[in-house]
Coordinates of C-alpha atoms in Angstrom, one line a residue:
X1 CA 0.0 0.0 0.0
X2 CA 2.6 2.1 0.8
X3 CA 4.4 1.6 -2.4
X4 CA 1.1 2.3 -4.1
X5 CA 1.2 5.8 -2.9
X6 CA 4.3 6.5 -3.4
X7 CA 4.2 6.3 -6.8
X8 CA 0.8 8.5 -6.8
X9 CA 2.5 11.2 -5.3
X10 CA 6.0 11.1 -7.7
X11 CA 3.2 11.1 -11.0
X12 CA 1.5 14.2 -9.2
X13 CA 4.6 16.1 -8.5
X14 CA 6.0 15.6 -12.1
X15 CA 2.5 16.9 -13.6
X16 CA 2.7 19.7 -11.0
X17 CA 6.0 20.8 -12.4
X18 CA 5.3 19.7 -15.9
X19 CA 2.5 22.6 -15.7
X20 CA 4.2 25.0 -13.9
X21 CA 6.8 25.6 -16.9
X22 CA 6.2 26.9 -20.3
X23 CA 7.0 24.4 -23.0
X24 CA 10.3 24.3 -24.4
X25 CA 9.2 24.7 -27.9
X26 CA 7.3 27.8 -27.3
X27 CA 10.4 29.2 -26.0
X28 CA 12.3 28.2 -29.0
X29 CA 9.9 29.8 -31.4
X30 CA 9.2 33.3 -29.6
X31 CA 12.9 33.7 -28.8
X32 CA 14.0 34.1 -32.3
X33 CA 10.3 37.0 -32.8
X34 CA 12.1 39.0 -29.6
X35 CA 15.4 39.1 -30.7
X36 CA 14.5 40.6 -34.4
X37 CA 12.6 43.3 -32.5
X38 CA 15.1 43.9 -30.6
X39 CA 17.5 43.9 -33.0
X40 CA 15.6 46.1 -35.4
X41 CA 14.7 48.6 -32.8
X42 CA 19.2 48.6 -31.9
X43 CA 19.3 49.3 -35.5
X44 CA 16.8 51.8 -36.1
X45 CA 18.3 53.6 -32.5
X46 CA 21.7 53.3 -34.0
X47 CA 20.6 54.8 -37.8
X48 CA 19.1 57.5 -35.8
X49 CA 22.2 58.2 -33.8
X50 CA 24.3 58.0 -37.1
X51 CA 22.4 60.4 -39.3
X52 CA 22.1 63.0 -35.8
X53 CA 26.3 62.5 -35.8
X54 CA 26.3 63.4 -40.0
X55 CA 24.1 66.4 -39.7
X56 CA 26.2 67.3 -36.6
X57 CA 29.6 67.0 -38.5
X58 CA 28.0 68.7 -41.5
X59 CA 26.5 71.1 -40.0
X60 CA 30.1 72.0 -38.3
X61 CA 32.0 71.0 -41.7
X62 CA 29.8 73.8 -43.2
X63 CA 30.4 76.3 -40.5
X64 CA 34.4 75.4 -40.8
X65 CA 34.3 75.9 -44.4
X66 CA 32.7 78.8 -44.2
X67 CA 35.3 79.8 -41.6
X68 CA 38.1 79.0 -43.6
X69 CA 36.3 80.7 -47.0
X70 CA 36.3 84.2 -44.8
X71 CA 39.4 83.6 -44.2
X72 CA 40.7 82.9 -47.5
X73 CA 39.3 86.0 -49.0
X74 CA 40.8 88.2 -46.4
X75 CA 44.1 87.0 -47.4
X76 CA 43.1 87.0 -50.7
X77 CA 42.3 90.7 -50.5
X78 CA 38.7 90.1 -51.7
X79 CA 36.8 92.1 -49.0
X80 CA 36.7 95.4 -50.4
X81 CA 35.5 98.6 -49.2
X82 CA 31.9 99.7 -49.1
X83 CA 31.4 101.9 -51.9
X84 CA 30.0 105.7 -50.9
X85 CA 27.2 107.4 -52.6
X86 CA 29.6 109.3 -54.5
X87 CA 31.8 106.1 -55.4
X88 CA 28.9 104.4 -56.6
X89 CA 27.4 107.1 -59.0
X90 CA 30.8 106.9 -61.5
X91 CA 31.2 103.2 -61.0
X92 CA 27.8 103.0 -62.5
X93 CA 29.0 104.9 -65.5
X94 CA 32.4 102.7 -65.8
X95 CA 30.6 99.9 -67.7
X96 CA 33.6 97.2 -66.3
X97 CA 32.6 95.4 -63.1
X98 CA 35.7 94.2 -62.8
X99 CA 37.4 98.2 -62.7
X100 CA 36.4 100.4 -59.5
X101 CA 37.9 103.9 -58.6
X102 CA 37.5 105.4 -55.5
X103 CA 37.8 108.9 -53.8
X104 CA 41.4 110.1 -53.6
X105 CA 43.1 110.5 -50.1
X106 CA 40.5 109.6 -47.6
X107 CA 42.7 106.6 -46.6
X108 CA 45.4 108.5 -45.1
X109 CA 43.6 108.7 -41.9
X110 CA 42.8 104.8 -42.0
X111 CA 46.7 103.9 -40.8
X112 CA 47.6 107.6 -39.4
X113 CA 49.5 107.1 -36.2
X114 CA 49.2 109.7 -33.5
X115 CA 53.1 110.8 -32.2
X116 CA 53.3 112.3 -28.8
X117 CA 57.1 114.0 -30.2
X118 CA 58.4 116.9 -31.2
X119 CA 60.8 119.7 -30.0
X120 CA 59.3 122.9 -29.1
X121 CA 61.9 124.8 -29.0
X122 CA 62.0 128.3 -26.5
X123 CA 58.6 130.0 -28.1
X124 CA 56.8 127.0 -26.3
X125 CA 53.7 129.1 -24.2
X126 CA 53.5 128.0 -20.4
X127 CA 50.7 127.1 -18.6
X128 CA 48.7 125.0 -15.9
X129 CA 49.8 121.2 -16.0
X130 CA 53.3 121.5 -17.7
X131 CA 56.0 120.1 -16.1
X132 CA 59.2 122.4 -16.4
X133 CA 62.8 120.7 -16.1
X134 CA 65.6 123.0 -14.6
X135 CA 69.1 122.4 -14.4
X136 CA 71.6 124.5 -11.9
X137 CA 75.4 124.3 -12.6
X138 CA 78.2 126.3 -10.3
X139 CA 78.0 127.7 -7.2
X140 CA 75.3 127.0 -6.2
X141 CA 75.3 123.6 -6.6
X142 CA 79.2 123.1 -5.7
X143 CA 79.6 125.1 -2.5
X144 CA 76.1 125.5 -1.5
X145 CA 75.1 122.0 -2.1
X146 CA 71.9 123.2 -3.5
X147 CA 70.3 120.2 -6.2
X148 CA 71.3 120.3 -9.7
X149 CA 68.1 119.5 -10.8
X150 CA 64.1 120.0 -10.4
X151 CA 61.0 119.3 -12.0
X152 CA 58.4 121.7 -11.4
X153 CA 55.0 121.3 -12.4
X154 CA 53.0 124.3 -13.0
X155 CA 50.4 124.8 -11.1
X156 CA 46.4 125.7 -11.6
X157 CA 47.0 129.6 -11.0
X158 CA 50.6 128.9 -13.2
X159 CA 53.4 129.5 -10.6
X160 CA 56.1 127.3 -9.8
X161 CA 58.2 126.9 -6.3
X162 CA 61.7 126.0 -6.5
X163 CA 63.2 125.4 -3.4
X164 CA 65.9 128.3 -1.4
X165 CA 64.5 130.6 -4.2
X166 CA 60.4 131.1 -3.9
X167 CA 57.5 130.4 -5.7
X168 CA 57.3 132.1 -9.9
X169 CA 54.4 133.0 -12.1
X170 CA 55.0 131.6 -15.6
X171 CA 51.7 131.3 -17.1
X172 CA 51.7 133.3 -20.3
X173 CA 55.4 132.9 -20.8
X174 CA 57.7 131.6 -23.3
X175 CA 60.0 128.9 -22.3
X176 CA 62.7 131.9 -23.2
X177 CA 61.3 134.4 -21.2
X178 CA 60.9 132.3 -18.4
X179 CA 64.6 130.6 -18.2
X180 CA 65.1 134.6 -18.2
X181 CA 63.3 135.3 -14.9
X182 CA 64.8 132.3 -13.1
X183 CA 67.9 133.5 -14.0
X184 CA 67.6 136.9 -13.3
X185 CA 66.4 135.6 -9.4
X186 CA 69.3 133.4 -9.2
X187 CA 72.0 136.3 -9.8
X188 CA 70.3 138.3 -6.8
X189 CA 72.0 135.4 -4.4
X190 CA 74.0 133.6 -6.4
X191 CA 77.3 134.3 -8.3
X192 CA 79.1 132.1 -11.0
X193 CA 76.7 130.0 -12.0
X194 CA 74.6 128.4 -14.8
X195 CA 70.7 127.6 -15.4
X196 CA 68.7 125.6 -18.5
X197 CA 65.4 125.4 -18.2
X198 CA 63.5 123.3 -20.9
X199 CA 60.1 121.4 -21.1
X200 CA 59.3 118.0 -19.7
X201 CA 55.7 116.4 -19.6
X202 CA 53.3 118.8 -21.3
X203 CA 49.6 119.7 -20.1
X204 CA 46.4 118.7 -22.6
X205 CA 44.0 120.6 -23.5
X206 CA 40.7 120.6 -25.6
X207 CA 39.9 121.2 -29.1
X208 CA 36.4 120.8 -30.9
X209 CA 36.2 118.9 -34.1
X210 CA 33.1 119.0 -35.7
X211 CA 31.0 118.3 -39.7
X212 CA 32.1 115.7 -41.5
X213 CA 34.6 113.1 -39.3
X214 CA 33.4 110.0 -37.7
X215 CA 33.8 110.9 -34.5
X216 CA 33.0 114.7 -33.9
X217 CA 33.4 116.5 -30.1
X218 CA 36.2 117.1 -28.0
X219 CA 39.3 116.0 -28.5
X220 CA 42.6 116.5 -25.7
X221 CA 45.6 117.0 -27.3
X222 CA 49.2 118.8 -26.6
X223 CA 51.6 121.3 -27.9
X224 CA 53.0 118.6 -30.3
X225 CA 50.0 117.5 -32.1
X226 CA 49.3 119.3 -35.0
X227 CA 45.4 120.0 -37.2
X228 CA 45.7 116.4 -38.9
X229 CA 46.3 114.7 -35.1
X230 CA 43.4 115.7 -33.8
X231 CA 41.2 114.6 -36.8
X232 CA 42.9 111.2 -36.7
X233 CA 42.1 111.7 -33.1
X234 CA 38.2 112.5 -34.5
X235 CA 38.3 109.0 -36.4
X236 CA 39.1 110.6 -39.7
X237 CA 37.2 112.3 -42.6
X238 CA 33.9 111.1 -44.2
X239 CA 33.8 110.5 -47.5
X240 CA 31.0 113.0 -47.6
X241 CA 33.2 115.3 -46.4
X242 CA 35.9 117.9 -48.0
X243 CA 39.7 117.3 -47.7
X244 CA 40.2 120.6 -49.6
X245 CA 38.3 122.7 -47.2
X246 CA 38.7 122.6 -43.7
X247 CA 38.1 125.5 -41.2
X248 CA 40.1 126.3 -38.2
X249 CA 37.7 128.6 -36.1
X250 CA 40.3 130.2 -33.5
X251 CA 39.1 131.5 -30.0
X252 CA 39.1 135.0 -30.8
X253 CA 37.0 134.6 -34.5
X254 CA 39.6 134.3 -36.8
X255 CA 39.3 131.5 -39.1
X256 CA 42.2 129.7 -41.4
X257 CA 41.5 127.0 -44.4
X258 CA 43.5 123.7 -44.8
X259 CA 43.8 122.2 -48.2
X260 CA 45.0 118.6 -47.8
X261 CA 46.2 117.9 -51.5
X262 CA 48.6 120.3 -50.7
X263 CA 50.1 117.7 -48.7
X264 CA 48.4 114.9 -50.4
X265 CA 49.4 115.4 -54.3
X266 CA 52.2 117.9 -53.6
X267 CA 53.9 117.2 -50.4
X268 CA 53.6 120.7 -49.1
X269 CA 53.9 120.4 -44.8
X270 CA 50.8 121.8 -43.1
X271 CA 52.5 123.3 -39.8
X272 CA 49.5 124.7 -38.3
X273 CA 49.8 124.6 -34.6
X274 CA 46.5 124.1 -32.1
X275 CA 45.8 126.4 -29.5
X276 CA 43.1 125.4 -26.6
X277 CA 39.7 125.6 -27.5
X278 CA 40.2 125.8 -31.4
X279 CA 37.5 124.9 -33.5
X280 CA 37.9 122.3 -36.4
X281 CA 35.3 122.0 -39.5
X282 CA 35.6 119.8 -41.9
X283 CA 32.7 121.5 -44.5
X284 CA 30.5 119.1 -46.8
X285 CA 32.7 117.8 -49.9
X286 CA 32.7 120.1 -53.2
X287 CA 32.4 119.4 -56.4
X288 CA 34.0 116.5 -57.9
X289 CA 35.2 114.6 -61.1
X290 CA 36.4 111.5 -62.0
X291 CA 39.7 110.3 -64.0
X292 CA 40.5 106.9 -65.3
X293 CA 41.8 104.9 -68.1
X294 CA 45.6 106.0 -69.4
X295 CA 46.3 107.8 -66.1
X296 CA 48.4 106.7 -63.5
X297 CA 46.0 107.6 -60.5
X298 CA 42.2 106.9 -61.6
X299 CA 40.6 108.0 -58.9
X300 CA 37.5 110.6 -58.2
X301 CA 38.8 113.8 -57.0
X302 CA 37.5 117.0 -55.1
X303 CA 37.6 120.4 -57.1
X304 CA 38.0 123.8 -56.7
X305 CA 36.4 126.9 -58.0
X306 CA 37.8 127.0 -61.8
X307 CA 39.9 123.9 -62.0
X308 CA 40.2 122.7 -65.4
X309 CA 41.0 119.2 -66.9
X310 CA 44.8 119.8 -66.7
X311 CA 44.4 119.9 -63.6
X312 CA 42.5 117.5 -62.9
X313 CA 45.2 115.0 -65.6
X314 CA 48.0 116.7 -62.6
X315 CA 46.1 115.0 -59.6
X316 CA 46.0 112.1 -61.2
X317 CA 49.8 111.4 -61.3
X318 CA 50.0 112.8 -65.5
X319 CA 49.1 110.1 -68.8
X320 CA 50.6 107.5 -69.4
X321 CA 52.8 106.7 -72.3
X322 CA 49.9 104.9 -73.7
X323 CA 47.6 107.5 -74.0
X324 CA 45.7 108.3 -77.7
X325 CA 45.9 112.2 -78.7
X326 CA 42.0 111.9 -79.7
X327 CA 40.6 110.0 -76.9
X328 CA 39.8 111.8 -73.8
X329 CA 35.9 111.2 -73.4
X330 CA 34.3 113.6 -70.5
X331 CA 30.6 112.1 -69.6
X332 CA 28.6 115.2 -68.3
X333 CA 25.7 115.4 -66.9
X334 CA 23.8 118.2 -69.1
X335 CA 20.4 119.3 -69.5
X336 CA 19.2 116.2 -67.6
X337 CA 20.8 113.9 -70.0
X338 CA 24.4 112.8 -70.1
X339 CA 26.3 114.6 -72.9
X340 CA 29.8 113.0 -74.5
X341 CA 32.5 115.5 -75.0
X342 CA 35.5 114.4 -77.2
X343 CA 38.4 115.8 -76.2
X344 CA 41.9 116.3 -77.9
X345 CA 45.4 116.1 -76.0
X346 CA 46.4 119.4 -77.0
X347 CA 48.4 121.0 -73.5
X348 CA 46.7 124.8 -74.2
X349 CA 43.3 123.0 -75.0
X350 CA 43.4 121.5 -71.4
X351 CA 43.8 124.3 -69.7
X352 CA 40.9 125.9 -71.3
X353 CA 38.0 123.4 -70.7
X354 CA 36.7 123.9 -67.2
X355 CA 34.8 120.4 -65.3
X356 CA 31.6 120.5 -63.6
X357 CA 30.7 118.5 -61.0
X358 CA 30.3 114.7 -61.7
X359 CA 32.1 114.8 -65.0
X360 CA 33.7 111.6 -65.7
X361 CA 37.0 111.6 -67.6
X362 CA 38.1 108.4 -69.4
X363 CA 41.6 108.9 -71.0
X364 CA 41.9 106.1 -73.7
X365 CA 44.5 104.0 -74.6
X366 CA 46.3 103.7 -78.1
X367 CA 45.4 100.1 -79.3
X368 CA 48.6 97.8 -78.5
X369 CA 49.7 97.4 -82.5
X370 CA 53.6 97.1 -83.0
X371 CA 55.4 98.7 -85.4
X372 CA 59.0 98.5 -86.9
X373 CA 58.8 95.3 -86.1
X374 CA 59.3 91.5 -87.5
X375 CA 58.6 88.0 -85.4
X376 CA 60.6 85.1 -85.8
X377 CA 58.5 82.1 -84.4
X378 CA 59.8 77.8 -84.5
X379 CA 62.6 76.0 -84.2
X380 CA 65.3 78.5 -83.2
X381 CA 67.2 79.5 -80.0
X382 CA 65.9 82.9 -79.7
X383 CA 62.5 83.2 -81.2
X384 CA 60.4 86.8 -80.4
X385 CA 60.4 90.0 -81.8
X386 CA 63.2 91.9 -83.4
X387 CA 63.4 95.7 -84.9
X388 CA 62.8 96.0 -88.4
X389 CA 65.5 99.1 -88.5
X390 CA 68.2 97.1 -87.0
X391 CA 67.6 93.6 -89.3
X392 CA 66.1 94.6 -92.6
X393 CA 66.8 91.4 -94.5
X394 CA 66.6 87.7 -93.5
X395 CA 70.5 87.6 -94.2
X396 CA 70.9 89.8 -91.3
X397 CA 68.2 88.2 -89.5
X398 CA 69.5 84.7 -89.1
X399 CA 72.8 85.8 -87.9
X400 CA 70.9 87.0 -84.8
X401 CA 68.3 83.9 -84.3
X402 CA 70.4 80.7 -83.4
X403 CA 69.9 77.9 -85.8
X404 CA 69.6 74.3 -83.9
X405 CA 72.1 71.8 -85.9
X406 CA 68.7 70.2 -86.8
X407 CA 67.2 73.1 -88.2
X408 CA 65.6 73.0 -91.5
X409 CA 67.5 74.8 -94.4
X410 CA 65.7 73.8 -97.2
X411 CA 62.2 75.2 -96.1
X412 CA 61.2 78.3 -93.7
X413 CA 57.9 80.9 -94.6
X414 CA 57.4 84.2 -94.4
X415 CA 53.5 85.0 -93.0
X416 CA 53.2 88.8 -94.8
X417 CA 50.3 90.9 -93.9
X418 CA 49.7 92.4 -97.5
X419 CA 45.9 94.1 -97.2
X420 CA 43.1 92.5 -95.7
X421 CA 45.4 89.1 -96.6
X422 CA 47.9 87.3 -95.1
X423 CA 50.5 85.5 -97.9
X424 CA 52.8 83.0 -97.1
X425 CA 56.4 83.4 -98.9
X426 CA 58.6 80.2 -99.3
X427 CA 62.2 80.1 -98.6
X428 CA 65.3 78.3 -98.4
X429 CA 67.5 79.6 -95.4
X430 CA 70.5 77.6 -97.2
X431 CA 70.3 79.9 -100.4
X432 CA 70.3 83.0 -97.4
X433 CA 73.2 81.5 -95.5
X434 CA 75.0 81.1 -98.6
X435 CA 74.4 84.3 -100.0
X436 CA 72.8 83.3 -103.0
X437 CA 69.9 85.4 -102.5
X438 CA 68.3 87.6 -99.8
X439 CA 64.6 88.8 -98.7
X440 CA 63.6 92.2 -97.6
X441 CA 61.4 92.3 -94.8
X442 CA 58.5 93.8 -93.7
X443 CA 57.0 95.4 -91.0
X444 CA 54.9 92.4 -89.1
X445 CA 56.7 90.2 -90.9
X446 CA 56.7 86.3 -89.1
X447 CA 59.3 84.2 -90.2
X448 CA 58.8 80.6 -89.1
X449 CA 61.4 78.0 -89.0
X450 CA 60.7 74.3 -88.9
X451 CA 62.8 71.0 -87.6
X452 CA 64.2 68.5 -90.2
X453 CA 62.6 65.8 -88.8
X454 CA 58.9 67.3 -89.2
X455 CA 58.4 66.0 -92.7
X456 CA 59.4 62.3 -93.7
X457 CA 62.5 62.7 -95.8
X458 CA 62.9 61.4 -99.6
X459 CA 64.7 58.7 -100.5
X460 CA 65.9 59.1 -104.1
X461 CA 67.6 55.5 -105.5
X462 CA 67.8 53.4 -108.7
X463 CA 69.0 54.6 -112.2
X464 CA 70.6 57.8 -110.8
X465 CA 74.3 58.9 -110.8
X466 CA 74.2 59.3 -107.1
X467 CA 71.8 57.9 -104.9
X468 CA 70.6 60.2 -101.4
X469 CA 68.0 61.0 -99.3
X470 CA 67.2 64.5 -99.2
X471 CA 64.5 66.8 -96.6
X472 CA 61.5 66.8 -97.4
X473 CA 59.7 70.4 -97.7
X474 CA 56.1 71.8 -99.0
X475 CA 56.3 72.7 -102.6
X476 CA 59.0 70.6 -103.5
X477 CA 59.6 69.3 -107.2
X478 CA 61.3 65.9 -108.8
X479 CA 63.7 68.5 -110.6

């Protein structure tokens, strides 16, 4: 009996487990279902990482490129200034993209350097701020054991104290005058001795620039700096403003003009000296015309009352060699259209014909065609062009050229403009070198030479007296 439930129990206990797990085959079959979806959904994660990572690069590539593309055309030199109002009215007119001028001289002030140098000299004015370096030699110095130097700084009410002596007023006075007082002091207590006074640190003061800089109001500036310092100082000129008519307004009314092209175009100093509180105006630009073409400065340039084209060919550096007599062209605006005016070069003529404001001046070129002169082209040591007055002849000619061993002598051509036609001439350099015959040459002449070994040579054999092989050359005969 016991035996009987034993066995009960073990088939129970095997069904019991039997039901508690999921069949083995099941597992087979879904295993393979999860780890597709798994996989695919790995896959579609990774695809979407990888395409994120290529627009990330690209996106940076992109910016990089671009980058280096800004930086290529600054070293290139490609960025090139905004154009002004006036720039861009005779640009419009130029008809050639690739050819801009510009206004004349308003780039001095983009690389002017401000100098804090400069000697003075004794005329130097004192006042409030300055710092005044004097030196004591003798007496004094030796047997009273006074200092051989002090610097004094002037101050607000402009007096100075130097020590054993007393306090000075030198406001108003000339580095001369005061070295005079000093010394005129010192020889009331002191004999045998020596004095210099001279100036060490210099005060600032203000000056008002005002119109047409970048950067009007007040500017500080000292004894040193002269009218084009303190419009550096002001940021420069604006294109709309003059360069050939600035206003110095001084404290008590009176007023002084600057020209710049005087220093500009003809290198005449401007040595006007700033006092404090000055007034600088740079006035609205004049009129102006434009030069380009066979010049050697195409630029647009301000004018002056009653400037004439001469003028106008001086500011712009002269013609050049190249220049036609009949072809100066001046554009005008005229009766609200724009006129033509042909021009000769004639040197009185220029003088006479006045410019209004916005002509534009094109100064034409002779067309590059050579004369006196003859082209030797092929297979020679020194082909290129050579003066018809110095080799008139092809004897003279080939003395000069350079013949290669292998040079053909049999056959060379002469390419003659005769006309509206070009004819070709036939020749044998041999016959030349041998002085059997010559050619005279003509202007544009081209003489071409050719190797032997261009053409297959002639082999001449059989019932002839003496066999040979001969060059080979266009228009050659059996006889």
């Amino acid at each position: 009996m016991k035996r009987v439930l034993l066995a009960i129990l073990i088939v129970f206990s095997n069904l019991a487990l039997a039901i508690s797990e999921p069949p083995k085959g099941n597992i087979l079959q879904i295993l393979p279902y999860q780890n597709r979806v798994t996989t695919e959904v790995q896959r579609g994660q990774d695809r979407d990482s990888h395409q994120k990572s290529q627009a990330k690069e690209g996106i940076e590539t992109n910016q990089n490129n671009e980058k280096d593309l800004d930086v290529a055309n600054k070293i290139k030199g490609e960025e090139k200034p905004e154009l002004s109002n006036i720039e861009q009215l005779y640009n419009r007119r130029l008809g050639d993209p690739k050819q801009v001028i510009y206004q004349y001289g308003y780039d001095f002030f983009s690389s002017y350097q401000v100098y804090e140098m400069g000697s003075l000299g004794d005329s130097y004015v004192i006042g409030p701020k300055d710092t005044l370096l004097l030196y004591i030699w003798g007496d004094p110095v030796d047997i009273l054991g006074l200092d051989g130097f002090y610097s004094l700084e002037v101050d607000r009410e402009g007096k100075v104290y130097i020590p054993n002596l007393g306090v000075f007023y030198v406001w108003g006075l000339t580095v001369e005058q005061a070295k005079e007082l000093l010394r005129t002091q010192f020889a009331k207590k002191f004999k045998n001795f020596r004095i210099e006074l001279s100036i060490g640190k210099l005060r600032r003061y203000p000056v008002y620039v005002t119109g047409y800089v970048k950067k009007p109001g007040i500017v500080l500036i000292n004894a040193t700096h002269s009218v084009l310092d303190a419009i550096a100082l002001a940021g420069g000129i604006e294109k709309n403003g003059s360069l050939r008519n600035i206003t110095i307004v001084r404290a008590n009314g009176k007023r002084e003009s600057i020209d710049l092209y005087e220093l500009l175009i003809k290198g005449n100093p401007i040595n006007i000296k700033l006092k404090e509180n000055d007034v600088i105006l740079v006035n609205p630009i004049g009129r102006t015309a434009a030069i380009y073409g066979a010049v050697k400065r195409p630029a647009i340039y301000e004018l002056k009352d009653n400037e004439n084209l001469a003028q106008l060919i001086e500011y712009a550096g002269g013609l050049l060699p190249s220049a036609y007599e009949y072809g100066i062209k001046i554009y005008r605006y005229e009766n609200n259209v724009l006129q033509l005016i042909d021009v000769k070069l004639d040197e009185k003529a220029l003088t006479k014909i006045s410019l209004k404001d916005g002509d534009l001046v094109n100064v034409v070129s002779i067309v590059d065609v050579k004369r006196n002169v003859v082209k030797v082209e092929g297979y020679v040591k020194y082909p290129g062009d050579y003066s018809l007055s110095d080799y008139p002849t092809l004897s003279k000619l080939i003395d000069k050229i350079g013949l290669y061993p292998d040079t053909n002598l049999n056959y060379a051509e002469i390419v003659r403009l005769e006309g509206n036609d070009y004819k070709i001439i036939r020749i044998k350099p041999l016959d030349i070198i041998n002085g059997i015959t010559d050619v005279e040459l003509k202007n544009l002449d081209r003489v071409i030479f050719f190797p032997r070994w261009m053409f297959k040579p002639i082999e001449v054999s059989g019932e002839v007296e003496n066999p040979t092989v001969i060059d080979y050359y266009p228009g050659i005969t059996l006889l």
